[in-house]
PDB file of C-alpha atoms in Angstrom:
ATOM      1  CA  MET A   1     -16.518 -19.333 -13.671  1.00 37.00           C
ATOM      2  CA  ALA A   2     -19.694 -21.103 -12.540  1.00 38.00           C
ATOM      3  CA  LYS A   3     -22.729 -18.871 -12.136  1.00 37.00           C
ATOM      4  CA  ALA A   4     -22.900 -19.649  -8.445  1.00 42.00           C
ATOM      5  CA  ALA A   5     -19.331 -18.505  -7.966  1.00 44.00           C
ATOM      6  CA  LYS A   6     -19.997 -15.232  -9.757  1.00 44.00           C
ATOM      7  CA  ASN A   7     -22.711 -14.487  -7.211  1.00 49.00           C
ATOM      8  CA  ALA A   8     -20.566 -15.378  -4.214  1.00 52.00           C
ATOM      9  CA  VAL A   9     -19.952 -12.630  -1.684  1.00 54.00           C
ATOM     10  CA  LEU A  10     -16.587 -12.393   0.053  1.00 53.00           C
ATOM     11  CA  THR A  11     -16.818 -10.438   3.329  1.00 51.00           C
ATOM     12  CA  THR A  12     -13.925  -9.424   5.567  1.00 44.00           C
ATOM     13  CA  VAL A  13     -14.785  -9.920   9.238  1.00 43.00           C
ATOM     14  CA  ALA A  14     -11.437  -9.031  10.795  1.00 37.00           C
ATOM     15  CA  THR A  15      -8.782  -6.431  10.177  1.00 32.00           C
ATOM     16  CA  LEU A  16      -6.374  -7.744   7.555  1.00 33.00           C
ATOM     17  CA  SER A  17      -2.952  -6.313   6.839  1.00 31.00           C
ATOM     18  CA  VAL A  18      -2.115  -5.322   3.313  1.00 32.00           C
ATOM     19  CA  SER A  19      -0.217  -8.526   2.687  1.00 35.00           C
ATOM     20  CA  LEU A  20      -3.075 -10.621   3.985  1.00 41.00           C
ATOM     21  CA  GLY A  21      -5.883 -11.650   1.674  1.00 51.00           C
ATOM     22  CA  ALA A  22      -8.075 -14.255   0.137  1.00 51.00           C
ATOM     23  CA  ILE A  23      -7.632 -15.530  -3.416  1.00 48.00           C
ATOM     24  CA  TRP A  24     -10.015 -17.264  -5.790  1.00 46.00           C
ATOM     25  CA  VAL A  25      -8.680 -20.572  -7.093  1.00 43.00           C
ATOM     26  CA  PRO A  26     -10.114 -22.610 -10.018  1.00 39.00           C
ATOM     27  CA  MET A  27     -11.930 -25.842  -9.279  1.00 40.00           C
ATOM     28  CA  VAL A  28     -12.356 -26.923 -12.904  1.00 40.00           C
ATOM     29  CA  GLU A  29      -9.910 -29.255 -14.635  1.00 45.00           C
ATOM     30  CA  ALA A  30      -6.691 -27.327 -15.061  1.00 49.00           C
ATOM     31  CA  GLY A  31      -5.304 -27.029 -18.573  1.00 59.00           C
ATOM     32  CA  SER A  32      -1.817 -26.630 -19.954  1.00 78.00           C
ATOM     33  CA  TYR A  33      -0.851 -23.349 -21.588  1.00 82.00           C
ATOM     34  CA  VAL A  34       1.857 -22.091 -23.900  1.00 83.00           C
ATOM     35  CA  LYS A  35       4.331 -20.039 -21.852  1.00 84.00           C
ATOM     36  CA  SER A  36       7.085 -17.569 -22.615  1.00 82.00           C
ATOM     37  CA  PRO A  37      10.701 -18.310 -21.600  1.00 81.00           C
ATOM     38  CA  SER A  38      10.042 -16.411 -18.362  1.00 75.00           C
ATOM     39  CA  GLY A  39       7.107 -18.686 -17.544  1.00 75.00           C
ATOM     40  CA  VAL A  40       4.295 -16.228 -18.302  1.00 79.00           C
ATOM     41  CA  PRO A  41       1.272 -17.667 -20.187  1.00 81.00           C
ATOM     42  CA  VAL A  42       1.061 -16.516 -23.828  1.00 85.00           C
ATOM     43  CA  ARG A  43      -2.228 -14.870 -24.818  1.00 85.00           C
ATOM     44  CA  ASP A  44      -3.866 -14.502 -28.220  1.00 85.00           C
ATOM     45  CA  THR A  45      -5.063 -11.198 -29.704  1.00 83.00           C
ATOM     46  CA  GLN A  46      -8.266 -11.502 -27.652  1.00 79.00           C
ATOM     47  CA  GLY A  47      -6.320 -11.823 -24.397  1.00 78.00           C
ATOM     48  CA  VAL A  48      -7.136 -15.540 -23.986  1.00 80.00           C
ATOM     49  CA  CYS A  49      -4.422 -17.919 -22.748  1.00 83.00           C
ATOM     50  CA  VAL A  50      -3.186 -20.186 -25.567  1.00 86.00           C
ATOM     51  CA  ARG A  51      -3.673 -23.853 -24.697  1.00 85.00           C
ATOM     52  CA  THR A  52      -1.420 -26.739 -25.600  1.00 83.00           C
ATOM     53  CA  THR A  53      -2.645 -30.203 -26.572  1.00 73.00           C
ATOM     54  CA  TYR A  54      -1.722 -31.468 -23.101  1.00 71.00           C
ATOM     55  CA  THR A  55      -3.529 -31.279 -19.784  1.00 65.00           C
ATOM     56  CA  SER A  56      -2.041 -30.640 -16.384  1.00 63.00           C
ATOM     57  CA  SER A  57      -3.154 -31.098 -12.804  1.00 53.00           C
ATOM     58  CA  LYS A  58      -1.607 -27.722 -11.920  1.00 60.00           C
ATOM     59  CA  LEU A  59      -3.807 -24.646 -11.844  1.00 56.00           C
ATOM     60  CA  GLN A  60      -2.866 -21.596 -13.874  1.00 66.00           C
ATOM     61  CA  PRO A  61      -3.835 -18.248 -12.282  1.00 61.00           C
ATOM     62  CA  GLY A  62      -5.150 -15.767 -14.818  1.00 65.00           C
ATOM     63  CA  CYS A  63      -6.102 -18.503 -17.269  1.00 71.00           C
ATOM     64  CA  ASP A  64      -8.394 -20.890 -15.379  1.00 62.00           C
ATOM     65  CA  PRO A  65     -11.693 -19.641 -13.869  1.00 57.00           C
ATOM     66  CA  MET A  66     -11.920 -19.119 -10.119  1.00 54.00           C
ATOM     67  CA  ASP A  67     -14.370 -21.023  -7.888  1.00 72.00           C
ATOM     68  CA  ARG A  68     -12.442 -21.401  -4.636  1.00 77.00           C
ATOM     69  CA  VAL A  69     -11.308 -19.073  -1.849  1.00 84.00           C
ATOM     70  CA  ILE A  70      -8.086 -19.542   0.131  1.00 86.00           C
ATOM     71  CA  LEU A  71      -7.257 -17.337   3.133  1.00 86.00           C
ATOM     72  CA  LEU A  72      -3.598 -16.289   3.278  1.00 85.00           C
ATOM     73  CA  PRO A  73      -1.635 -15.248   6.381  1.00 85.00           C
ATOM     74  CA  ASP A  74       0.460 -12.099   6.429  1.00 77.00           C
ATOM     75  CA  ALA A  75       4.249 -12.016   6.467  1.00 70.00           C
ATOM     76  CA  GLU A  76       4.264 -12.524  10.259  1.00 72.00           C
ATOM     77  CA  GLY A  77       1.873 -15.468  10.086  1.00 79.00           C
ATOM     78  CA  LYS A  78      -1.117 -13.539  11.432  1.00 83.00           C
ATOM     79  CA  VAL A  79      -4.524 -14.505  10.049  1.00 84.00           C
ATOM     80  CA  GLY A  80      -7.738 -12.518   9.757  1.00 83.00           C
ATOM     81  CA  ALA A  81     -11.037 -14.003   8.624  1.00 85.00           C
ATOM     82  CA  VAL A  82     -13.489 -13.854   5.730  1.00 84.00           C
ATOM     83  CA  ILE A  83     -17.018 -15.045   5.132  1.00 84.00           C
ATOM     84  CA  VAL A  84     -17.901 -16.509   1.739  1.00 81.00           C
ATOM     85  CA  ALA A  85     -21.652 -16.204   1.146  1.00 81.00           C
ATOM     86  CA  VAL A  86     -23.753 -17.590  -1.707  1.00 76.00           C
ATOM     87  CA  GLY A  87     -27.491 -16.980  -1.447  1.00 76.00           C
ATOM     88  CA  GLN A  88     -28.570 -18.033   2.046  1.00 79.00           C
ATOM     89  CA  SER A  89     -25.460 -20.136   2.643  1.00 81.00           C
ATOM     90  CA  SER A  90     -22.198 -18.874   4.119  1.00 84.00           C
ATOM     91  CA  GLU A  91     -18.931 -20.252   5.443  1.00 85.00           C
ATOM     92  CA  LEU A  92     -16.377 -18.630   7.739  1.00 87.00           C
ATOM     93  CA  ILE A  93     -12.660 -19.052   6.992  1.00 88.00           C
ATOM     94  CA  ASP A  94     -10.426 -18.040   9.894  1.00 87.00           C
ATOM     95  CA  SER A  95      -7.321 -20.233   9.688  1.00 87.00           C
ATOM     96  CA  ALA A  96      -4.179 -19.942   7.589  1.00 88.00           C
ATOM     97  CA  TYR A  97      -4.735 -21.537   4.168  1.00 88.00           C
ATOM     98  CA  GLY A  98      -8.291 -22.411   5.103  1.00 86.00           C
ATOM     99  CA  SER A  99     -10.335 -22.830   1.939  1.00 86.00           C
ATOM    100  CA  VAL A 100     -13.858 -23.260   0.604  1.00 84.00           C
ATOM    101  CA  GLN A 101     -15.170 -24.387  -2.767  1.00 78.00           C
ATOM    102  CA  VAL A 102     -18.311 -22.972  -4.374  1.00 74.00           C
ATOM    103  CA  GLY A 103     -20.121 -25.680  -6.355  1.00 66.00           C
ATOM    104  CA  GLU A 104     -22.202 -25.413  -9.531  1.00 58.00           C
ATOM    105  CA  ALA A 105     -25.451 -25.292  -7.524  1.00 65.00           C
ATOM    106  CA  GLY A 106     -24.115 -22.731  -5.042  1.00 70.00           C
ATOM    107  CA  GLU A 107     -23.185 -25.228  -2.346  1.00 75.00           C
ATOM    108  CA  ILE A 108     -20.196 -24.324  -0.180  1.00 81.00           C
ATOM    109  CA  GLU A 109     -17.713 -27.016   0.831  1.00 79.00           C
ATOM    110  CA  SER A 110     -14.816 -26.606   3.259  1.00 83.00           C
ATOM    111  CA  LEU A 111     -11.451 -27.736   1.922  1.00 78.00           C
ATOM    112  CA  ALA A 112      -7.892 -27.928   3.144  1.00 77.00           C
ATOM    113  CA  SER A 113      -5.020 -26.142   1.445  1.00 82.00           C
ATOM    114  CA  SER A 114      -1.374 -25.512   2.296  1.00 86.00           C
ATOM    115  CA  ALA A 115       1.443 -23.045   1.795  1.00 86.00           C
ATOM    116  CA  GLU A 116       3.064 -25.499  -0.601  1.00 88.00           C
ATOM    117  CA  GLU A 117      -0.048 -25.755  -2.793  1.00 83.00           C
ATOM    118  CA  VAL A 118      -0.500 -21.987  -2.920  1.00 83.00           C
ATOM    119  CA  GLN A 119       3.153 -21.410  -3.773  1.00 84.00           C
ATOM    120  CA  ALA A 120       3.152 -24.087  -6.487  1.00 82.00           C
ATOM    121  CA  SER A 121       0.009 -22.747  -8.152  1.00 77.00           C
ATOM    122  CA  PHE A 122       0.178 -19.026  -7.396  1.00 78.00           C
ATOM    123  CA  GLY A 123       3.769 -18.204  -6.496  1.00 79.00           C
ATOM    124  CA  GLN A 124       4.345 -16.167  -9.645  1.00 77.00           C
ATOM    125  CA  LEU A 125       1.074 -14.276  -9.209  1.00 73.00           C
ATOM    126  CA  LEU A 126       1.715 -13.493  -5.539  1.00 76.00           C
ATOM    127  CA  ALA A 127       5.228 -12.285  -6.352  1.00 74.00           C
ATOM    128  CA  THR A 128       3.742  -9.483  -8.468  1.00 72.00           C
ATOM    129  CA  GLN A 129       1.812  -7.972  -5.545  1.00 70.00           C
ATOM    130  CA  PRO A 130       2.890  -4.546  -4.271  1.00 69.00           C
ATOM    131  CA  ARG A 131       4.953  -4.556  -1.092  1.00 69.00           C
ATOM    132  CA  ALA A 132       2.869  -4.428   2.072  1.00 75.00           C
ATOM    133  CA  SER A 133       2.770  -1.222   4.094  1.00 81.00           C
ATOM    134  CA  ASP A 134       5.499  -0.874   6.696  1.00 86.00           C
ATOM    135  CA  ARG A 135       5.308   1.091   9.949  1.00 90.00           C
ATOM    136  CA  PHE A 136       8.228   2.883  11.592  1.00 93.00           C
ATOM    137  CA  VAL A 137       8.140   4.713  14.928  1.00 95.00           C
ATOM    138  CA  VAL A 138      10.521   7.425  16.112  1.00 94.00           C
ATOM    139  CA  ARG A 139      10.293   8.927  19.586  1.00 93.00           C
ATOM    140  CA  PHE A 140      10.956  12.341  21.125  1.00 89.00           C
ATOM    141  CA  LEU A 141      12.436  13.661  24.332  1.00 89.00           C
ATOM    142  CA  PRO A 142       9.924  15.036  26.893  1.00 87.00           C
ATOM    143  CA  GLY A 143       8.175  18.206  25.722  1.00 85.00           C
ATOM    144  CA  SER A 144      10.342  18.536  22.604  1.00 89.00           C
ATOM    145  CA  ALA A 145       9.149  18.864  19.041  1.00 90.00           C
ATOM    146  CA  THR A 146      12.633  18.636  17.539  1.00 89.00           C
ATOM    147  CA  GLU A 147      14.827  16.363  19.691  1.00 91.00           C
ATOM    148  CA  LEU A 148      14.497  12.678  18.832  1.00 91.00           C
ATOM    149  CA  THR A 149      15.668   9.888  21.118  1.00 92.00           C
ATOM    150  CA  PRO A 150      19.116   8.529  20.173  1.00 90.00           C
ATOM    151  CA  ASP A 151      17.752   5.240  18.807  1.00 91.00           C
ATOM    152  CA  SER A 152      15.452   7.044  16.358  1.00 91.00           C
ATOM    153  CA  ALA A 153      18.292   7.555  13.859  1.00 88.00           C
ATOM    154  CA  VAL A 154      18.413   3.777  13.327  1.00 92.00           C
ATOM    155  CA  VAL A 155      14.661   3.746  12.650  1.00 93.00           C
ATOM    156  CA  ILE A 156      14.974   6.567  10.112  1.00 90.00           C
ATOM    157  CA  GLN A 157      17.700   4.665   8.262  1.00 91.00           C
ATOM    158  CA  ALA A 158      15.590   1.476   8.209  1.00 91.00           C
ATOM    159  CA  MET A 159      12.714   3.491   6.753  1.00 89.00           C
ATOM    160  CA  LEU A 160      14.984   4.934   4.045  1.00 88.00           C
ATOM    161  CA  ASP A 161      16.206   1.432   3.176  1.00 89.00           C
ATOM    162  CA  ASP A 162      12.588   0.257   2.855  1.00 87.00           C
ATOM    163  CA  LEU A 163      11.705   3.274   0.736  1.00 84.00           C
ATOM    164  CA  SER A 164      14.487   2.519  -1.741  1.00 83.00           C
ATOM    165  CA  LYS A 165      12.787  -0.791  -2.584  1.00 82.00           C
ATOM    166  CA  ARG A 166       9.490   0.804  -3.604  1.00 82.00           C
ATOM    167  CA  LYS A 167       8.791   2.105  -7.105  1.00 77.00           C
ATOM    168  CA  ALA A 168       5.971   4.550  -6.285  1.00 75.00           C
ATOM    169  CA  PRO A 169       5.905   5.077  -2.511  1.00 82.00           C
ATOM    170  CA  GLU A 170       3.561   7.102  -0.357  1.00 85.00           C
ATOM    171  CA  ILE A 171       4.623   8.237   3.107  1.00 90.00           C
ATOM    172  CA  ARG A 172       2.243   9.274   5.880  1.00 92.00           C
ATOM    173  CA  VAL A 173       3.830  10.938   8.907  1.00 94.00           C
ATOM    174  CA  THR A 174       1.661  11.250  12.035  1.00 95.00           C
ATOM    175  CA  GLY A 175       2.759  12.931  15.262  1.00 95.00           C
ATOM    176  CA  HIS A 176       1.550  11.966  18.747  1.00 95.00           C
ATOM    177  CA  THR A 177       2.063  13.137  22.338  1.00 95.00           C
ATOM    178  CA  ASP A 178       1.653  11.840  25.867  1.00 95.00           C
ATOM    179  CA  THR A 179      -1.071  13.287  28.127  1.00 96.00           C
ATOM    180  CA  VAL A 180       1.070  15.948  29.794  1.00 95.00           C
ATOM    181  CA  GLY A 181      -0.310  19.386  28.902  1.00 93.00           C
ATOM    182  CA  SER A 182      -3.551  20.642  27.388  1.00 95.00           C
ATOM    183  CA  LEU A 183      -5.313  19.133  24.396  1.00 94.00           C
ATOM    184  CA  ASP A 184      -4.672  22.222  22.267  1.00 95.00           C
ATOM    185  CA  ALA A 185      -0.998  22.350  23.179  1.00 95.00           C
ATOM    186  CA  ASN A 186      -0.568  18.654  22.419  1.00 95.00           C
ATOM    187  CA  ASP A 187      -2.299  19.052  19.068  1.00 95.00           C
ATOM    188  CA  ARG A 188       0.250  21.702  18.113  1.00 95.00           C
ATOM    189  CA  LEU A 189       3.148  19.695  19.534  1.00 94.00           C
ATOM    190  CA  SER A 190       2.186  16.538  17.637  1.00 95.00           C
ATOM    191  CA  LYS A 191       1.953  18.436  14.341  1.00 95.00           C
ATOM    192  CA  GLN A 192       5.340  20.036  15.011  1.00 94.00           C
ATOM    193  CA  ARG A 193       6.838  16.580  15.659  1.00 94.00           C
ATOM    194  CA  ALA A 194       5.428  15.305  12.384  1.00 95.00           C
ATOM    195  CA  GLN A 195       6.898  18.312  10.587  1.00 94.00           C
ATOM    196  CA  THR A 196      10.306  17.640  12.181  1.00 93.00           C
ATOM    197  CA  VAL A 197      10.312  14.161  10.667  1.00 93.00           C
ATOM    198  CA  VAL A 198       9.134  15.507   7.299  1.00 93.00           C
ATOM    199  CA  ASP A 199      12.047  17.963   7.344  1.00 93.00           C
ATOM    200  CA  ILE A 200      14.488  15.142   8.168  1.00 91.00           C
ATOM    201  CA  LEU A 201      13.187  13.022   5.292  1.00 90.00           C
ATOM    202  CA  ALA A 202      13.212  15.962   2.887  1.00 91.00           C
ATOM    203  CA  ALA A 203      16.842  16.608   3.829  1.00 91.00           C
ATOM    204  CA  GLN A 204      17.555  13.017   2.743  1.00 88.00           C
ATOM    205  CA  GLY A 205      16.261  13.861  -0.736  1.00 88.00           C
ATOM    206  CA  ILE A 206      12.703  12.591  -0.408  1.00 88.00           C
ATOM    207  CA  SER A 207      10.282  14.723  -2.406  1.00 88.00           C
ATOM    208  CA  LEU A 208       7.751  16.684  -0.379  1.00 88.00           C
ATOM    209  CA  ASP A 209       5.137  15.477  -2.858  1.00 88.00           C
ATOM    210  CA  LEU A 210       5.461  11.999  -1.314  1.00 86.00           C
ATOM    211  CA  LEU A 211       5.063  13.197   2.277  1.00 88.00           C
ATOM    212  CA  GLU A 212       1.838  13.780   4.177  1.00 86.00           C
ATOM    213  CA  ALA A 213       2.054  15.121   7.751  1.00 89.00           C
ATOM    214  CA  ALA A 214      -0.632  15.131  10.432  1.00 93.00           C
ATOM    215  CA  GLY A 215      -0.864  15.589  14.204  1.00 95.00           C
ATOM    216  CA  ARG A 216      -3.141  13.562  16.474  1.00 95.00           C
ATOM    217  CA  GLY A 217      -2.145  15.039  19.832  1.00 95.00           C
ATOM    218  CA  GLU A 218      -2.964  12.664  22.693  1.00 96.00           C
ATOM    219  CA  ARG A 219      -5.978  11.095  20.943  1.00 94.00           C
ATOM    220  CA  GLU A 220      -4.271   7.844  19.892  1.00 94.00           C
ATOM    221  CA  LEU A 221      -2.090   6.746  22.782  1.00 95.00           C
ATOM    222  CA  ALA A 222       0.221   3.792  22.185  1.00 94.00           C
ATOM    223  CA  VAL A 223       0.100   3.183  25.950  1.00 95.00           C
ATOM    224  CA  PRO A 224      -3.224   4.227  27.553  1.00 95.00           C
ATOM    225  CA  THR A 225      -2.626   6.426  30.589  1.00 96.00           C
ATOM    226  CA  ALA A 226      -4.453   8.857  32.844  1.00 96.00           C
ATOM    227  CA  ASP A 227      -4.166  12.611  32.226  1.00 95.00           C
ATOM    228  CA  ASN A 228      -0.796  14.323  32.807  1.00 95.00           C
ATOM    229  CA  VAL A 229       1.234  11.109  32.664  1.00 95.00           C
ATOM    230  CA  ASP A 230       4.746  11.270  31.203  1.00 94.00           C
ATOM    231  CA  GLU A 231       4.881   8.176  28.933  1.00 94.00           C
ATOM    232  CA  PRO A 232       7.858   7.949  26.524  1.00 93.00           C
ATOM    233  CA  ASP A 233       6.132   5.500  24.144  1.00 94.00           C
ATOM    234  CA  ASN A 234       3.369   8.038  23.521  1.00 95.00           C
ATOM    235  CA  ARG A 235       5.791  10.801  22.462  1.00 94.00           C
ATOM    236  CA  ARG A 236       6.248   9.513  18.954  1.00 94.00           C
ATOM    237  CA  VAL A 237       5.869   9.958  15.221  1.00 95.00           C
ATOM    238  CA  GLU A 238       4.586   7.035  13.198  1.00 95.00           C
ATOM    239  CA  ILE A 239       5.733   6.729   9.596  1.00 93.00           C
ATOM    240  CA  ILE A 240       3.633   4.546   7.318  1.00 90.00           C
ATOM    241  CA  VAL A 241       5.312   3.674   4.012  1.00 89.00           C
ATOM    242  CA  ARG A 242       3.215   2.061   1.300  1.00 82.00           C
TER     243      ARG A 242
END
């Protein structure tokens, strides 16, 4: 990697989902490498990729040095933003597959990239990333800490299906209330709702070691309301699986 690139600073300036990110891409001449039958580059005893006598225009992640940043959208196509800074110079990237190159002297140049280019060069690397976090919401009947709305059973099943695809999951269960009642009472109610969901998941065979329960009362309303407003969307438990 060029010295200038090593000193580059990558700064997130917007909230990015887990599946959203920026990747360094090599801007030197790409080489050709010996690969296993599964397409993985072969490395020598020092961990260096073994080159062939040929050259290729395709970049090889993990083998070629990285001097370029490409901003990736998340699974829903949403895009955050990053700032790449070298010395006194900086460049904002805020569009899907937007890209900048860091030159030998530290200069920053805007470039264009595409989903096709990223997939061709980095598809195998991106496929090894952990699954992004998923969020599931179940809701409760008014004033109840144990009675879920009828449609919540479908949400629970979708969460279990998602969980089965993860090798080492973590599950955070957070209870919430509407603004009916006192703050103290809603704190207790939200924690009880979270515990109800934990008990449901445990009954499905999920280890308690994977579950973390918390109650936030009426502090994080999904639908902002005045005090003492009965709002069904606020009577909920959010399950984050990662």
